[in-house]
Amino acid sequence: MIPPLLSLVKYDNPTLVSTTKEEDRRLTNKLGKSTKRKELPPVEQKNSATQTEDILNSILPPREWTEDGQLWVQYVSSTPATRLDVINLQEKLDQQLQQRQARETGICPVREELYAQCFDEVIREVTINCAERGLLLLRVRDELRMTIAAYQTLYESSIAFGMRKALMAEQGKSDMETRIETLENENKDLERQVAEWRMKSEAIEKRENERREQEAKKHKEEVQYLENYAKQLKQQLENFLSPQKKPAQAS
């Protein structure tokens, strides 16, 4: 395990816990049990330095790492902070933000981590002077982390929901394009059929017009023939009746 990175939280100097592997495992287990977050001791019982250290260790657990087969532990500092320490904390925060190229706006894990460390350092400084304020700030910090975690979960869920909707829309778009292509082909086929039926209709209409013209011409010729025939019969009848009229007039 590599040594921990620099933090804005003020820690004491690292302490060598063990140098052998057996002691390392034994003390690691012991330290692991002791460094687990437990119920904070009631602040009304006593106001000693030991109680403050216990509260600090409960709020900010000690860091531990292994280097060259040696187990090192680093506890959070219980030294009260001065005004100069607060100013230095602000300067270190700005410096770390600039060095690690944290983004000023939007979601930035680096900026979130640095401000979390700064808030932990403020909790440490306040807890040393007043344990009740430190515990209250601890509740505020935990509530903020829970809120941020809830928003992150909601954000991830919305991203997943958006991706599903986008995939569904893409699939629906593909299906719609296929349906549009099918309908366009059907429309072209129907237009072709309409054109064919229109040509057939025009041909039938033309043929019927020609037939009607021929029938009309034939009917006209028949009428003309009958009229001429009627005139001939009338003329013959008149000629037939004319000789009978003449003798009657002579007598």
C-alpha positions as CSV (number, residue, x, y, z in Angstrom):
1,M,0.0,0.0,0.0
2,I,1.5,3.4,-1.0
3,P,1.6,6.4,1.3
4,P,-1.5,8.6,1.2
5,L,-1.5,11.7,-0.9
6,L,-1.3,15.1,0.5
7,S,-4.5,16.3,2.1
8,L,-5.8,19.7,3.2
9,V,-6.7,18.0,6.6
10,K,-3.9,18.6,9.1
11,Y,-2.4,15.3,10.4
12,D,0.3,14.6,13.0
13,N,3.6,13.1,12.0
14,P,3.3,9.4,10.9
15,T,3.9,6.8,13.6
16,L,5.7,3.5,13.0
17,V,3.5,0.7,14.3
18,S,5.3,-2.5,13.5
19,T,8.2,-3.8,11.4
20,T,7.6,-7.5,11.2
21,K,4.9,-9.2,9.1
22,E,3.3,-11.0,12.0
23,E,3.1,-7.9,14.1
24,D,2.0,-6.0,11.0
25,R,-1.0,-8.4,10.5
26,R,-1.8,-8.4,14.2
27,L,-1.7,-4.7,14.6
28,T,-3.4,-4.1,11.3
29,N,-6.3,-6.2,12.5
30,K,-6.3,-4.5,15.8
31,L,-6.0,-1.1,14.3
32,G,-8.7,-1.9,11.8
33,K,-11.1,-2.8,14.6
34,S,-10.1,0.3,16.5
35,T,-10.4,2.7,13.5
36,K,-13.8,1.5,12.5
37,R,-16.4,4.2,13.0
38,K,-18.1,3.6,16.3
39,E,-20.7,5.5,18.4
40,L,-19.3,8.9,19.3
41,P,-18.8,9.3,23.0
42,P,-21.2,11.6,24.7
43,V,-19.6,15.0,25.1
44,E,-21.3,15.7,28.5
45,Q,-19.2,13.1,30.3
46,K,-15.8,14.8,30.2
47,N,-14.0,17.6,28.4
48,S,-10.5,16.2,28.3
49,A,-8.0,16.1,25.5
50,T,-8.5,12.3,25.3
51,Q,-12.1,12.8,24.6
52,T,-11.4,15.4,21.9
53,E,-9.0,13.0,20.2
54,D,-11.5,10.2,20.4
55,I,-14.1,12.4,18.7
56,L,-11.6,13.5,16.1
57,N,-10.6,9.9,15.4
58,S,-14.3,9.0,15.1
59,I,-15.0,11.9,12.7
60,L,-11.7,11.6,10.7
61,P,-10.3,8.0,11.0
62,P,-6.5,7.7,11.0
63,R,-4.7,6.9,7.8
64,E,-2.5,3.8,7.6
65,W,-0.2,2.4,4.9
66,T,2.6,-0.1,4.5
67,E,6.0,0.9,3.2
68,D,9.0,-1.4,3.0
69,G,7.3,-4.0,5.2
70,Q,6.6,-1.4,7.9
71,L,3.1,-0.3,9.0
72,W,2.7,3.4,9.5
73,V,-0.3,5.2,11.0
74,Q,-1.1,8.9,10.9
75,Y,-3.7,10.4,13.2
76,V,-5.5,13.6,12.7
77,S,-3.9,16.6,14.5
78,S,-5.6,17.8,17.7
79,T,-3.7,21.1,17.7
80,P,-6.0,24.1,17.8
81,A,-6.0,26.2,14.7
82,T,-5.1,29.8,14.6
83,R,-6.3,32.5,12.2
84,L,-3.0,32.1,10.3
85,D,-3.8,28.4,9.8
86,V,-7.2,29.3,8.3
87,I,-5.6,31.7,5.9
88,N,-3.0,29.1,4.9
89,L,-5.8,26.6,4.4
90,Q,-7.5,28.9,2.0
91,E,-4.3,29.5,0.1
92,K,-3.6,25.8,-0.1
93,L,-7.1,25.2,-1.4
94,D,-6.7,27.8,-4.1
95,Q,-3.2,26.4,-4.9
96,Q,-4.4,22.8,-5.1
97,L,-7.4,23.8,-7.3
98,Q,-5.0,25.5,-9.7
99,Q,-2.3,22.8,-9.7
100,R,-4.8,19.9,-10.2
101,Q,-6.6,21.9,-12.9
102,A,-10.0,21.7,-11.3
103,R,-12.9,23.1,-13.3
104,E,-14.6,26.2,-11.9
105,T,-18.1,25.1,-13.0
106,G,-20.0,21.9,-13.7
107,I,-19.3,18.5,-12.2
108,C,-15.6,18.1,-11.3
109,P,-14.4,15.2,-9.0
110,V,-11.1,17.1,-8.2
111,R,-12.9,20.2,-7.0
112,E,-15.4,18.0,-5.0
113,E,-12.5,16.1,-3.3
114,L,-10.6,19.3,-2.4
115,Y,-13.6,21.1,-1.0
116,A,-14.5,17.9,1.0
117,Q,-11.0,17.9,2.5
118,C,-11.3,21.6,3.3
119,F,-14.6,21.0,5.0
120,D,-13.1,18.1,7.0
121,E,-10.3,20.4,8.1
122,V,-12.9,23.1,9.2
123,I,-14.7,20.4,11.1
124,R,-11.4,19.4,12.8
125,E,-10.6,23.0,13.8
126,V,-14.2,23.6,15.1
127,T,-14.3,20.2,17.0
128,I,-11.1,21.1,18.9
129,N,-12.6,24.3,20.2
130,C,-16.2,23.0,20.6
131,A,-17.0,19.3,20.3
132,E,-20.8,20.0,19.9
133,R,-20.2,22.3,16.9
134,G,-18.0,19.7,15.4
135,L,-20.6,17.0,15.8
136,L,-23.2,19.3,14.3
137,L,-21.0,20.1,11.3
138,L,-20.4,16.3,11.0
139,R,-24.2,15.8,10.6
140,V,-24.3,18.6,8.0
141,R,-21.4,17.0,6.1
142,D,-23.0,13.6,6.1
143,E,-26.3,15.0,5.1
144,L,-24.7,16.9,2.2
145,R,-22.9,13.7,1.1
146,M,-26.2,11.8,1.2
147,T,-27.9,14.5,-0.8
148,I,-25.1,14.5,-3.4
149,A,-25.1,10.7,-3.6
150,A,-28.9,10.9,-4.2
151,Y,-28.5,13.4,-6.9
152,Q,-25.7,11.3,-8.5
153,T,-28.0,8.3,-8.4
154,L,-30.8,10.3,-9.9
155,Y,-28.4,11.7,-12.6
156,E,-27.1,8.2,-13.5
157,S,-30.7,6.9,-13.6
158,S,-31.7,9.8,-15.9
159,I,-28.7,9.1,-18.1
160,A,-29.6,5.5,-18.4
161,F,-33.3,6.4,-19.0
162,G,-32.2,8.9,-21.7
163,M,-30.0,6.3,-23.3
164,R,-32.8,3.7,-23.3
165,K,-35.2,6.3,-24.8
166,A,-32.6,7.3,-27.4
167,L,-32.1,3.6,-28.4
168,M,-35.8,3.1,-28.6
169,A,-36.2,6.3,-30.7
170,E,-33.3,5.1,-32.9
171,Q,-35.0,1.7,-33.3
172,G,-38.3,3.4,-33.9
173,K,-36.7,5.7,-36.4
174,S,-35.3,2.7,-38.3
175,D,-38.7,1.0,-38.2
176,M,-40.4,4.2,-39.4
177,E,-37.9,4.6,-42.2
178,T,-38.5,1.0,-43.3
179,R,-42.3,1.6,-43.1
180,I,-41.9,4.9,-45.1
181,E,-39.9,3.1,-47.7
182,T,-42.5,0.4,-47.9
183,L,-45.3,2.9,-48.2
184,E,-43.4,4.8,-50.9
185,N,-43.0,1.6,-52.9
186,E,-46.7,0.9,-52.5
187,N,-47.5,4.4,-53.5
188,K,-45.3,4.1,-56.6
189,D,-47.0,0.8,-57.4
190,L,-50.4,2.3,-57.0
191,E,-49.5,5.3,-59.1
192,R,-48.3,2.9,-61.8
193,Q,-51.6,1.1,-61.6
194,V,-53.5,4.4,-61.8
195,A,-51.5,5.3,-64.9
196,E,-52.3,2.0,-66.5
197,W,-56.0,2.2,-65.7
198,R,-56.0,5.8,-67.0
199,M,-54.5,4.7,-70.3
200,K,-57.0,1.9,-70.5
201,S,-59.8,4.3,-69.7
202,E,-58.6,6.7,-72.4
203,A,-58.3,3.9,-74.9
204,I,-61.8,2.6,-74.1
205,E,-63.2,6.1,-74.2
206,K,-61.5,6.8,-77.6
207,R,-62.8,3.5,-78.9
208,E,-66.3,4.2,-77.7
209,N,-66.2,7.7,-79.3
210,E,-65.2,6.2,-82.6
211,R,-67.9,3.6,-82.3
212,R,-70.5,6.2,-81.5
213,E,-69.3,8.3,-84.4
214,Q,-69.5,5.3,-86.8
215,E,-73.0,4.4,-85.5
216,A,-74.1,8.0,-85.8
217,K,-72.7,8.2,-89.4
218,K,-74.4,4.9,-90.2
219,H,-77.7,6.0,-88.7
220,K,-77.5,9.2,-90.6
221,E,-76.8,7.3,-93.8
222,E,-79.7,5.0,-93.1
223,V,-82.0,7.9,-92.4
224,Q,-80.9,9.6,-95.6
225,Y,-81.5,6.4,-97.5
226,L,-84.9,6.0,-96.0
227,E,-85.8,9.6,-96.7
228,N,-84.7,9.1,-100.3
229,Y,-86.5,5.9,-100.5
230,A,-89.6,7.5,-99.1
231,K,-89.3,10.3,-101.7
232,Q,-89.1,7.7,-104.5
233,L,-92.1,5.9,-103.2
234,K,-94.0,9.1,-102.9
235,Q,-93.0,10.1,-106.4
236,Q,-94.0,6.7,-107.8
237,L,-97.3,6.9,-106.0
238,E,-98.0,10.3,-107.4
239,N,-97.1,9.0,-110.9
240,F,-99.3,6.1,-110.4
241,L,-102.3,8.2,-109.4
242,S,-101.8,10.9,-112.1
243,P,-103.1,8.8,-115.1
244,Q,-106.3,8.1,-113.3
245,K,-107.0,11.7,-112.6
246,K,-106.6,12.8,-116.2
247,P,-109.5,10.5,-117.7
248,A,-111.8,11.6,-115.0
249,Q,-111.2,15.2,-115.9
250,A,-111.9,14.5,-119.6
251,S,-115.3,12.9,-119.0
